[in-house]
CSV table of C-alpha atoms and ligand atoms in Angstrom, one decimal:
chain,number,residue,atom,x,y,z
A,189,UNK,CA,-33.5,17.7,-8.8
A,190,UNK,CA,-33.5,14.6,-7.2
A,191,UNK,CA,-36.8,13.5,-5.8
A,192,UNK,CA,-35.7,14.2,-1.6
A,193,UNK,CA,-38.9,12.4,-0.7
A,194,UNK,CA,-38.0,9.0,-2.0
A,195,UNK,CA,-35.5,6.7,-0.1
A,196,UNK,CA,-33.4,5.5,-3.0
A,197,UNK,CA,-29.9,4.4,-2.3
A,198,UNK,CA,-27.2,4.7,-5.0
A,199,UNK,CA,-23.8,2.7,-4.2
A,200,UNK,CA,-20.5,2.0,-6.0
A,201,UNK,CA,-18.3,-0.5,-4.5
A,202,UNK,CA,-14.3,-0.4,-5.6
A,203,UNK,CA,-11.3,-2.3,-5.1
A,204,UNK,CA,-8.0,-0.7,-4.6
A,205,UNK,CA,-4.5,-2.1,-4.5
A,206,UNK,CA,-2.2,-1.3,-1.8
A,207,UNK,CA,1.8,-0.6,-3.0
A,208,UNK,CA,5.0,-0.7,-1.9
A,209,UNK,CA,7.5,2.1,-2.6
A,210,UNK,CA,11.1,0.7,-3.9
A,211,UNK,CA,12.1,4.4,-4.0
A,212,UNK,CA,10.9,6.3,-0.5
A,213,UNK,CA,8.7,9.3,-0.2
A,214,UNK,CA,9.7,10.7,2.8
A,215,UNK,CA,9.4,14.7,3.7
A,216,UNK,CA,7.1,17.2,2.7
A,217,UNK,CA,7.7,20.8,1.2
A,218,UNK,CA,3.6,21.5,2.1
A,219,UNK,CA,1.9,19.9,4.9
A,220,UNK,CA,-1.4,20.6,4.0
A,221,UNK,CA,-1.3,19.9,-0.2
A,222,UNK,CA,1.4,17.0,0.8
A,223,UNK,CA,3.7,17.8,-1.7
A,224,UNK,CA,6.8,15.5,-1.5
A,225,UNK,CA,10.5,17.0,-1.3
A,226,UNK,CA,11.5,13.8,-4.0
A,227,UNK,CA,10.2,11.7,-6.2
A,228,UNK,CA,9.4,8.3,-5.6
A,229,UNK,CA,8.8,4.7,-7.4
A,230,UNK,CA,6.4,1.5,-6.4
A,231,UNK,CA,5.3,-1.8,-7.2
A,232,UNK,CA,1.8,-2.0,-6.7
A,233,UNK,CA,0.8,-5.4,-5.0
A,234,UNK,CA,-2.1,-7.9,-6.3
A,235,UNK,CA,-5.1,-6.8,-4.9
A,236,UNK,CA,-6.3,-10.5,-4.7
A,237,UNK,CA,-4.1,-10.9,-1.4
A,238,UNK,CA,-4.0,-7.2,-0.3
A,239,UNK,CA,-6.4,-4.3,-0.8
A,240,UNK,CA,-9.2,-2.0,0.3
A,241,UNK,CA,-12.6,-2.6,-0.7
A,242,UNK,CA,-14.9,0.6,-0.2
A,243,UNK,CA,-18.5,0.9,-0.8
A,244,UNK,CA,-19.8,4.9,-1.4
A,245,UNK,CA,-23.8,5.6,-0.7
A,246,UNK,CA,-25.5,8.5,-1.4
A,247,UNK,CA,-29.3,8.8,-1.0
A,248,UNK,CA,-31.6,11.7,0.3
A,249,UNK,CA,-32.1,9.8,3.5
A,250,UNK,CA,-28.9,10.2,4.8
A,251,UNK,CA,-28.2,13.6,7.1
A,252,UNK,CA,-25.1,13.7,7.4
A,253,UNK,CA,-21.9,12.0,6.0
A,254,UNK,CA,-20.8,9.4,7.8
A,255,UNK,CA,-17.7,6.6,7.3
A,256,UNK,CA,-16.8,3.0,9.0
A,257,UNK,CA,-13.6,1.4,8.6
A,258,UNK,CA,-13.4,-2.1,9.6
A,259,UNK,CA,-16.7,-2.2,11.0
A,260,UNK,CA,-15.8,0.5,13.1
A,261,UNK,CA,-17.5,4.0,12.7
A,262,UNK,CA,-14.9,6.6,12.5
A,263,UNK,CA,-14.5,10.3,12.2
A,264,UNK,CA,-15.1,12.1,8.9
A,265,UNK,CA,-13.3,15.3,10.0
A,266,UNK,CA,-10.0,15.6,9.7
A,267,UNK,CA,-8.6,17.7,7.1
A,268,UNK,CA,-7.2,14.6,4.7
A,269,UNK,CA,-11.1,13.2,4.3
A,270,UNK,CA,-12.6,16.9,4.0
A,271,UNK,CA,-10.3,18.1,1.5
A,272,UNK,CA,-10.6,14.7,-0.7
A,273,UNK,CA,-14.5,14.8,-0.1
A,274,UNK,CA,-14.4,18.7,-1.4
A,275,UNK,CA,-12.3,18.0,-4.1
A,276,UNK,CA,-14.4,15.0,-5.7
A,277,UNK,CA,-17.6,17.0,-4.8
A,278,UNK,CA,-16.7,19.8,-6.7
A,279,UNK,CA,-16.1,17.9,-9.9
A,280,UNK,CA,-19.7,15.9,-9.7
A,281,UNK,CA,-21.6,15.6,-12.5
A,282,UNK,CA,-25.3,14.5,-13.4
A,283,UNK,CA,-25.9,11.1,-12.7
A,284,UNK,CA,-29.2,9.1,-14.1
A,285,UNK,CA,-29.9,5.7,-12.9
A,286,UNK,CA,-33.4,5.1,-15.2
A,287,UNK,CA,-33.8,1.1,-13.7
A,288,UNK,CA,-34.3,3.0,-10.2
A,289,UNK,CA,-35.5,6.5,-11.4
A,290,UNK,CA,-33.0,8.1,-10.4
A,291,UNK,CA,-31.7,11.7,-11.6
A,292,UNK,CA,-29.2,13.8,-9.4
A,293,UNK,CA,-28.1,16.9,-11.0
A,294,UNK,CA,-24.5,18.5,-10.5
A,295,UNK,CA,-26.2,20.9,-8.3
A,296,UNK,CA,-28.0,18.2,-5.8
A,297,UNK,CA,-24.6,17.1,-5.0
A,298,UNK,CA,-23.9,20.1,-2.8
A,299,UNK,CA,-26.9,18.6,-1.0
A,300,UNK,CA,-26.6,15.0,-1.0
A,301,UNK,CA,-24.5,12.9,1.8
A,302,UNK,CA,-22.7,10.4,1.5
A,303,UNK,CA,-22.2,6.9,3.4
A,304,UNK,CA,-18.6,5.3,3.1
A,305,UNK,CA,-17.4,1.9,4.3
A,306,UNK,CA,-14.0,0.4,3.7
A,307,UNK,CA,-12.5,-2.8,4.5
A,308,UNK,CA,-8.7,-3.3,4.5
A,309,UNK,CA,-8.0,-7.2,4.4
A,310,UNK,CA,-4.5,-6.9,5.7
A,311,UNK,CA,-3.5,-5.0,9.2
A,312,UNK,CA,-4.3,-1.5,9.1
A,313,UNK,CA,-1.7,1.6,10.3
A,314,UNK,CA,0.9,-1.1,10.6
A,315,UNK,CA,3.3,-0.1,8.2
A,316,UNK,CA,1.6,-2.0,4.9
A,317,UNK,CA,0.3,0.8,3.4
A,318,UNK,CA,-3.3,0.8,4.5
A,319,UNK,CA,-3.9,4.9,4.1
A,320,UNK,CA,-2.4,4.2,0.7
A,321,UNK,CA,-4.8,1.5,-0.4
A,322,UNK,CA,-7.4,3.2,1.9
A,323,UNK,CA,-7.2,6.5,0.6
A,324,UNK,CA,-6.9,5.6,-2.8
A,325,UNK,CA,-10.1,3.6,-3.1
A,326,UNK,CA,-11.8,6.6,-1.0
A,327,UNK,CA,-11.2,8.7,-3.8
A,328,UNK,CA,-11.8,6.2,-6.8
A,329,UNK,CA,-15.2,5.1,-5.3
A,330,UNK,CA,-16.6,8.5,-4.8
A,331,UNK,CA,-15.3,9.7,-8.1
A,332,UNK,CA,-17.0,7.1,-9.9
A,333,UNK,CA,-20.4,7.2,-7.6
A,334,UNK,CA,-20.4,11.1,-8.4
A,335,UNK,CA,-19.7,10.7,-11.9
A,336,UNK,CA,-16.4,12.7,-11.8
A,337,UNK,CA,-14.7,12.4,-15.4
A,338,UNK,CA,-11.0,13.3,-14.5
A,339,UNK,CA,-8.4,11.0,-15.8
A,340,UNK,CA,-6.2,8.9,-13.4
A,341,UNK,CA,-3.6,11.4,-13.2
A,342,UNK,CA,-5.9,14.0,-11.8
A,343,UNK,CA,-7.7,11.6,-9.2
A,344,UNK,CA,-4.2,10.4,-8.1
A,345,UNK,CA,-3.8,14.4,-7.3
A,346,UNK,CA,-7.0,14.2,-5.1
A,347,UNK,CA,-6.1,11.0,-3.5
A,348,UNK,CA,-2.1,12.2,-2.6
A,349,UNK,CA,-4.3,15.2,-0.6
A,350,UNK,CA,-5.4,12.2,1.5
A,351,UNK,CA,-2.0,10.1,2.2
A,352,UNK,CA,0.6,10.6,-0.2
A,353,UNK,CA,1.4,7.7,-1.1
A,354,UNK,CA,-2.0,6.8,-2.0
A,355,UNK,CA,-1.7,8.7,-5.3
A,356,UNK,CA,0.4,6.0,-6.2
A,357,UNK,CA,-2.2,3.2,-5.4
A,358,UNK,CA,-4.1,4.5,-8.3
A,359,UNK,CA,-2.5,2.5,-11.1
A,360,UNK,CA,-1.3,-0.9,-11.2
A,361,UNK,CA,2.4,-2.3,-12.1
A,362,UNK,CA,5.3,0.3,-11.6
A,363,UNK,CA,4.5,3.7,-10.5
A,364,UNK,CA,6.3,6.8,-10.0
A,365,UNK,CA,4.8,9.7,-8.1
A,366,UNK,CA,6.5,13.1,-9.8
A,367,UNK,CA,6.8,15.4,-7.0
A,368,UNK,CA,5.9,18.4,-9.4
A,369,UNK,CA,7.2,21.6,-8.8
A,370,UNK,CA,4.1,24.2,-8.8
A,371,UNK,CA,3.0,25.5,-5.4
A,372,UNK,CA,-0.9,24.5,-6.2
A,373,UNK,CA,0.4,20.6,-6.5
A,374,UNK,CA,-1.7,20.5,-9.8
A,375,UNK,CA,1.6,18.5,-11.3
A,376,UNK,CA,2.6,16.5,-8.2
A,377,UNK,CA,0.8,13.0,-9.8
A,378,UNK,CA,1.2,9.7,-10.2
A,379,UNK,CA,1.9,8.2,-13.7
A,380,UNK,CA,2.4,4.8,-14.7
A,381,UNK,CA,6.0,3.7,-15.4
A,382,UNK,CA,4.7,-0.3,-16.8
A,383,UNK,CA,1.8,-2.3,-15.8
A,384,UNK,CA,1.8,-5.4,-13.9
A,385,UNK,CA,2.6,-7.8,-16.8
A,386,UNK,CA,5.3,-6.0,-17.9
A,387,UNK,CA,7.7,-7.6,-15.1
A,388,UNK,CA,5.7,-10.7,-13.9
A,389,UNK,CA,8.7,-13.1,-13.0
A,390,UNK,CA,8.7,-11.2,-10.0
A,391,UNK,CA,7.4,-12.7,-6.5
A,392,UNK,CA,6.8,-10.9,-3.2
A,393,UNK,CA,6.9,-12.1,0.0
A,394,UNK,CA,6.0,-9.7,3.1
A,395,UNK,CA,7.1,-11.3,6.3
A,396,UNK,CA,4.5,-9.7,8.8
A,397,UNK,CA,7.0,-9.2,12.1
A,398,UNK,CA,4.2,-6.8,13.7
A,399,UNK,CA,0.9,-6.1,13.0
A,400,UNK,CA,0.5,-3.4,16.0
A,401,UNK,CA,-0.3,-0.1,15.4
A,402,UNK,CA,3.2,1.6,15.1
A,403,UNK,CA,4.2,4.3,17.7
A,404,UNK,CA,5.1,7.1,15.3
A,405,UNK,CA,2.9,7.2,12.5
A,406,UNK,CA,4.4,8.0,8.9
A,407,UNK,CA,3.3,11.7,9.1
A,408,UNK,CA,4.5,12.6,12.3
A,409,UNK,CA,7.9,10.5,11.4
A,410,UNK,CA,8.6,12.5,8.4
A,411,UNK,CA,7.2,15.8,9.9
A,412,UNK,CA,9.9,15.4,12.7
A,413,UNK,CA,12.6,14.1,10.3
A,414,UNK,CA,12.2,17.4,7.8
A,415,UNK,CA,12.2,19.3,11.0
A,416,UNK,CA,15.7,17.6,12.7
A,417,UNK,CA,17.5,15.5,10.4
A,418,UNK,CA,20.4,17.3,8.7
A,419,UNK,CA,20.9,14.6,5.9
A,420,UNK,CA,17.0,14.5,4.6
A,421,UNK,CA,17.6,17.5,2.6
A,422,UNK,CA,21.0,16.1,0.8
A,423,UNK,CA,19.4,12.8,0.0
A,424,UNK,CA,16.2,14.6,-1.5
A,425,UNK,CA,18.2,16.9,-3.7
A,426,UNK,CA,21.5,14.9,-4.5
A,427,UNK,CA,20.8,11.2,-3.9
A,428,UNK,CA,17.4,10.6,-5.1
A,429,UNK,CA,17.3,12.1,-8.9
A,430,UNK,CA,19.8,9.3,-9.9
A,431,UNK,CA,18.2,6.6,-8.0
A,432,UNK,CA,14.8,7.2,-9.3
A,433,UNK,CA,16.1,7.4,-12.9
A,434,UNK,CA,18.4,4.3,-12.3
A,435,UNK,CA,15.6,2.5,-10.9
A,436,UNK,CA,13.5,3.8,-13.9
A,437,UNK,CA,15.9,1.8,-16.4
A,438,UNK,CA,16.2,-1.0,-14.1
A,439,UNK,CA,12.4,-1.6,-14.3
A,440,UNK,CA,12.6,-0.7,-18.0
A,441,UNK,CA,14.7,-3.0,-18.8
A,442,UNK,CA,14.2,-6.0,-16.3
A,443,UNK,CA,17.6,-5.6,-14.4
A,444,UNK,CA,16.7,-7.5,-11.3
A,445,UNK,CA,20.4,-6.8,-9.9
A,446,UNK,CA,20.2,-3.0,-10.2
A,447,UNK,CA,16.5,-2.9,-8.9
A,448,UNK,CA,17.5,-4.9,-6.0
A,449,UNK,CA,20.6,-3.0,-5.1
A,450,UNK,CA,18.4,0.1,-5.8
A,451,UNK,CA,15.5,-0.6,-3.4
A,452,UNK,CA,17.9,-2.1,-0.5
A,453,UNK,CA,20.3,0.7,-0.5
A,454,UNK,CA,17.0,3.2,-0.7
A,455,UNK,CA,15.3,1.4,2.2
A,456,UNK,CA,18.7,1.3,4.1
A,457,UNK,CA,19.3,5.1,3.4
A,458,UNK,CA,15.1,6.0,4.7
A,459,UNK,CA,15.6,4.4,8.0
A,460,UNK,CA,19.1,6.1,8.9
A,461,UNK,CA,17.0,9.3,7.7
A,462,UNK,CA,14.5,7.8,11.1
A,463,UNK,CA,18.1,7.3,12.8
A,464,UNK,CA,19.0,10.8,12.0
A,465,UNK,CA,15.9,12.4,13.3
A,466,UNK,CA,15.7,13.6,16.9
A,467,UNK,CA,14.6,11.6,18.6
A,468,UNK,CA,15.3,8.9,16.5
A,469,UNK,CA,12.5,6.8,15.4
A,470,UNK,CA,13.2,3.1,15.5
A,471,UNK,CA,10.7,1.5,12.8
A,472,UNK,CA,12.6,-1.8,12.0
A,473,UNK,CA,13.2,-3.9,15.0
A,474,UNK,CA,15.6,-7.3,15.6
A,475,UNK,CA,13.8,-9.4,13.6
A,476,UNK,CA,13.6,-7.4,10.7
A,477,UNK,CA,17.8,-6.7,11.4
A,478,UNK,CA,17.7,-10.7,10.9
A,479,UNK,CA,16.0,-10.9,7.9
A,480,UNK,CA,18.2,-8.0,6.4
A,481,UNK,CA,21.4,-10.2,7.4
A,482,UNK,CA,20.2,-13.4,5.6
A,483,UNK,CA,19.1,-11.6,2.5
A,484,UNK,CA,22.7,-9.7,2.3
A,485,UNK,CA,24.5,-12.9,2.7
A,486,UNK,CA,22.4,-14.9,0.5
A,487,UNK,CA,22.8,-12.3,-2.3
A,488,UNK,CA,26.6,-11.9,-1.6
A,489,UNK,CA,26.8,-15.8,-1.9
A,490,UNK,CA,25.2,-16.1,-5.0
A,491,UNK,CA,27.4,-13.1,-6.6
A,492,UNK,CA,24.2,-11.2,-7.9
A,493,UNK,CA,21.1,-10.2,-5.9
A,494,UNK,CA,18.5,-12.9,-6.1
A,495,UNK,CA,16.1,-11.3,-3.6
A,496,UNK,CA,15.7,-7.3,-3.0
A,497,UNK,CA,14.1,-6.4,0.5
A,498,UNK,CA,12.3,-3.0,1.8
A,499,UNK,CA,10.3,-1.8,4.7
A,500,UNK,CA,8.1,1.3,5.0
A,501,UNK,CA,7.6,3.0,8.2
A,502,UNK,CA,7.3,-0.2,10.3
A,503,UNK,CA,9.4,-3.4,10.8
A,504,UNK,CA,7.7,-5.7,8.2
A,505,UNK,CA,10.0,-7.0,5.2
A,506,UNK,CA,8.7,-6.9,1.6
A,507,UNK,CA,11.2,-9.5,-0.2
A,508,UNK,CA,11.5,-9.3,-3.8
A,509,UNK,CA,12.5,-12.6,-5.6
A,510,UNK,CA,13.5,-12.3,-8.8
A,511,UNK,CA,11.2,-15.2,-10.0
A,512,UNK,CA,9.2,-18.1,-9.1
A,513,UNK,CA,12.4,-20.5,-8.2
A,514,UNK,CA,14.1,-17.9,-5.9
A,515,UNK,CA,10.7,-17.5,-4.5
A,516,UNK,CA,10.3,-21.2,-3.3
A,517,UNK,CA,14.0,-21.0,-1.7
A,518,UNK,CA,13.6,-17.6,-0.1
A,519,UNK,CA,10.1,-19.3,1.7
A,520,UNK,CA,12.3,-22.2,2.6
A,521,UNK,CA,14.7,-19.5,4.1
A,522,UNK,CA,12.6,-18.1,5.6
A,523,UNK,CA,10.9,-20.7,7.2
A,524,UNK,CA,13.8,-22.3,8.9
A,525,UNK,CA,14.9,-19.4,10.3
A,526,UNK,CA,11.4,-18.3,11.1
A,527,UNK,CA,9.1,-21.1,11.6
A,528,UNK,CA,5.7,-20.9,13.7
A,529,UNK,CA,5.0,-22.0,17.3
A,530,UNK,CA,4.4,-26.1,17.1
A,531,UNK,CA,0.5,-25.8,16.8
A,532,UNK,CA,0.3,-23.4,14.3
A,533,UNK,CA,-1.4,-24.4,10.6
A,534,UNK,CA,0.6,-23.7,7.7
A,535,UNK,CA,-2.2,-22.6,6.0
A,536,UNK,CA,-2.2,-19.7,8.0
A,537,UNK,CA,1.1,-19.1,8.4
A,538,UNK,CA,1.7,-18.6,4.9
A,539,UNK,CA,-1.1,-16.7,3.2
A,540,UNK,CA,-1.8,-15.2,-0.2
A,541,UNK,CA,-0.4,-17.1,-3.3
A,542,UNK,CA,-0.1,-20.4,-1.8
A,543,UNK,CA,1.5,-22.1,-5.1
A,544,UNK,CA,4.7,-20.7,-3.9
A,545,UNK,CA,4.4,-23.3,-1.0
A,546,UNK,CA,3.9,-26.2,-3.4
A,547,UNK,CA,6.6,-24.8,-5.4
A,548,UNK,CA,8.9,-24.9,-2.3
A,549,UNK,CA,7.7,-28.6,-1.4
A,550,UNK,CA,6.1,-27.7,2.0
A,551,UNK,CA,2.4,-29.2,2.5
A,552,UNK,CA,2.4,-29.1,6.4
A,553,UNK,CA,4.7,-28.1,9.3
A,554,UNK,CA,6.2,-31.3,9.3
A,555,UNK,CA,7.7,-30.4,5.9
A,556,UNK,CA,8.8,-27.0,7.6
A,557,UNK,CA,10.2,-28.9,10.8
A,558,UNK,CA,12.3,-31.1,8.3
A,559,UNK,CA,13.6,-28.3,6.5
A,560,UNK,CA,17.4,-28.7,6.0
A,561,UNK,CA,19.7,-25.4,7.1
A,562,UNK,CA,19.9,-23.0,3.9
A,563,UNK,CA,23.3,-23.4,1.9
A,564,UNK,CA,26.4,-22.1,4.1
A,565,UNK,CA,24.7,-22.7,7.4
A,566,UNK,CA,26.6,-25.9,8.4
A,567,UNK,CA,24.9,-27.5,11.1
A,568,UNK,CA,21.5,-27.0,12.6
A,569,UNK,CA,22.4,-24.4,15.2
A,570,UNK,CA,19.7,-23.7,17.5
A,571,UNK,CA,20.4,-19.8,18.0
A,572,UNK,CA,19.3,-19.4,14.0
A,573,UNK,CA,16.0,-20.1,14.6
A,574,UNK,CA,13.6,-17.6,15.5
A,575,UNK,CA,10.3,-19.6,16.5
A,576,UNK,CA,7.4,-17.3,16.7
A,577,UNK,CA,9.2,-13.9,15.6
A,578,UNK,CA,7.1,-13.5,12.1
A,579,UNK,CA,3.5,-13.5,12.5
A,580,UNK,CA,2.9,-14.8,9.5
A,581,UNK,CA,4.0,-14.3,5.7
A,582,UNK,CA,1.8,-12.8,2.5
A,583,UNK,CA,2.9,-14.0,-0.9
A,584,UNK,CA,1.7,-12.1,-3.5
A,585,UNK,CA,2.9,-10.6,-6.8
A,586,UNK,CA,3.0,-6.7,-8.5
A,587,UNK,CA,-0.8,-6.3,-9.2
A,588,UNK,CA,-3.5,-4.4,-11.4
A,589,UNK,CA,-4.8,-1.2,-10.3
A,590,UNK,CA,-8.2,0.2,-8.9
A,591,UNK,CA,-11.7,-1.5,-10.5
A,592,UNK,CA,-15.1,-1.6,-9.6
A,593,UNK,CA,-17.1,-4.4,-8.0
A,594,UNK,CA,-20.0,-4.7,-9.9
A,595,UNK,CA,-21.6,-7.8,-8.3
A,596,UNK,CA,-24.1,-5.7,-5.7
A,597,UNK,CA,-23.5,-8.7,-3.2
A,598,UNK,CA,-20.2,-7.6,-2.5
A,599,UNK,CA,-21.1,-4.2,-1.3
A,600,UNK,CA,-20.4,-3.9,2.2
A,601,UNK,CA,-23.2,-1.4,2.5
A,602,UNK,CA,-26.9,-2.5,2.8
A,603,UNK,CA,-28.8,-1.3,-0.1
A,604,UNK,CA,-32.0,-1.0,1.6
A,605,UNK,CA,-30.6,0.9,4.7
A,606,UNK,CA,-27.2,2.4,3.4
A,607,UNK,CA,-25.9,1.1,6.7
A,608,UNK,CA,-22.9,-1.5,7.1
A,609,UNK,CA,-24.4,-5.3,6.4
B,10,ATP,N1,-9.5,1.7,4.0
B,10,ATP,C1,-9.2,3.1,4.6
B,10,ATP,N2,-10.1,4.1,4.3
B,10,ATP,C2,-10.2,5.2,4.4
B,10,ATP,N3,-9.1,5.3,5.3
B,10,ATP,C3,-8.0,4.2,5.6
B,10,ATP,C4,-8.4,3.3,5.0
B,10,ATP,N4,-7.1,2.4,5.5
B,10,ATP,C5,-6.5,3.2,6.5
B,10,ATP,N5,-7.1,4.2,6.4
B,10,ATP,C6,-6.3,5.6,7.2
B,10,ATP,O1,-5.0,5.7,7.7
B,10,ATP,C7,-4.7,5.7,8.7
B,10,ATP,C8,-3.2,4.8,8.7
B,10,ATP,O2,-2.1,5.4,8.0
B,10,ATP,P1,-0.7,5.0,8.6
B,10,ATP,O3,0.3,5.7,7.5
B,10,ATP,O4,-0.6,5.7,10.0
B,10,ATP,O5,-0.6,3.3,8.5
B,10,ATP,P2,-0.1,2.6,7.1
B,10,ATP,O6,-0.7,3.4,5.8
B,10,ATP,O7,-0.7,1.2,7.4
B,10,ATP,O8,1.3,2.5,7.1
B,10,ATP,P3,2.7,3.3,6.0
B,10,ATP,O9,1.8,4.3,4.9
B,10,ATP,O10,3.6,3.6,6.9
B,10,ATP,O11,3.1,1.9,5.2
B,10,ATP,C9,-5.5,4.8,9.3
B,10,ATP,O12,-5.7,5.5,10.4
B,10,ATP,C10,-6.8,5.6,8.3
B,10,ATP,O13,-6.9,7.1,8.9
B,11,DP6,C1,7.6,5.1,4.3
B,11,DP6,C2,6.6,5.6,3.3
B,11,DP6,O1,5.5,4.2,3.1
B,11,DP6,C3,6.1,6.4,3.8
B,11,DP6,C4,4.7,7.0,3.2
B,11,DP6,O2,3.9,7.9,3.9
B,11,DP6,P1,2.2,8.1,3.8
B,11,DP6,O3,1.7,8.2,2.5
B,11,DP6,O4,1.7,7.3,4.8
B,11,DP6,O5,2.9,9.9,4.6
B,11,DP6,P2,1.5,10.8,4.6
B,11,DP6,O6,1.4,11.4,3.3
B,11,DP6,O7,1.4,11.9,5.3
B,11,DP6,O8,0.1,10.3,4.5
B,11,DP6,C5,7.4,5.4,1.9
B,11,DP6,C6,6.6,5.4,0.6
B,11,DP6,O9,5.4,4.9,0.7
B,11,DP6,O10,6.8,6.0,-0.2
């Protein structure tokens, strides 16, 4: 039995990546267990550039479960958090820390409370899958703290109950979420198709068009879509199974043209379903459409796709370049069409992996101003420049799965008080 009189605190800190779907999950067959109507496939993004960090702590001195997100206290009362907490707690095992003189038995976990502090290093609820990284980190960190022995597949099924796309953030690289058939969701789990090293030529550039909270959440959007769209069941049953098989093959054989065609058409089809919803949902905006136009034109001119685009439930573009050389050309094109406001520092306009900027020969804003029009655009037509329409860019790549951060100085909670630092 843990000694309740002592004011000890035990903590674990985890870091979990976000992921971008290249075959989208859209629509549930069970709202509370979060069971999807189709399989989906994603690429995990490098946590060095986009990730959630979560510290979880347990102490006999905590009188209730509490959570902070991006430095503000939030309620843990939603069904989703409660379900994940319950699932993890019910699998908790004995934990012993001899150095600190702490022993927690399996039974103790029923009465002990946790503090959870989480931070996203990218915009929350803006179509960059914060719920995916966030809920995956929530489950992964709690599972480690409570010495849960389940494998990543089982943990993915728990994370799924926090947010569907979260199940895919339990792995690095290329990940498939099998929709499963069972009513209890036990076979609706994520599996890794290939790790991040399998196809490390790929470079990902995210154009953050808006970091505002969107009007219609993914959860509400897909519910309304299932209720009102006549196309959604056709997509789930007739289109996605083949797209998923083809995408798996494209990833396996590093077949970029197929990868790009499938990713672009799947993204467009998902947004077509949003339009087919009543009332229609518009996640993309004019800037998103301009970016699609620019990539489509370029891909057509090259005769074979160089860049894939995909958009989640928001206007931000996720662009996947076939290699670094193409990524440098992509950045030049993007910065030509979407330059920052004059006083912007290039360092804050292009974030993440800065080496792509160097490859593109761009050191500062004057280099951006001097960019010639991309091939195919005869003159420097002012109407093709949309200054300020993109907030900033993030350069990244396929990345690794969740990790535990052993360095206690990285914890978000104070080891003395168990409260945010
Ligand atoms: N780090 C986190 N820890 C726990 N929960 C989080 C975290 N980050 C986000 N969330 C939860 O996810 C919600 C945002 O999910 P939502 O699906 O609306 O946006 P998104 O995931 O950023 O975008 P999308 O899934 O459409 O790409 C937040 O309101 C919060 O409840
Ligand atoms: C467009 C998407 O990003 C939708 C993600 O939806 P969420 O996983 O955020 O929805 P809930 O399961 O209701 O939490 C596509 C995808 O990630 O596959």
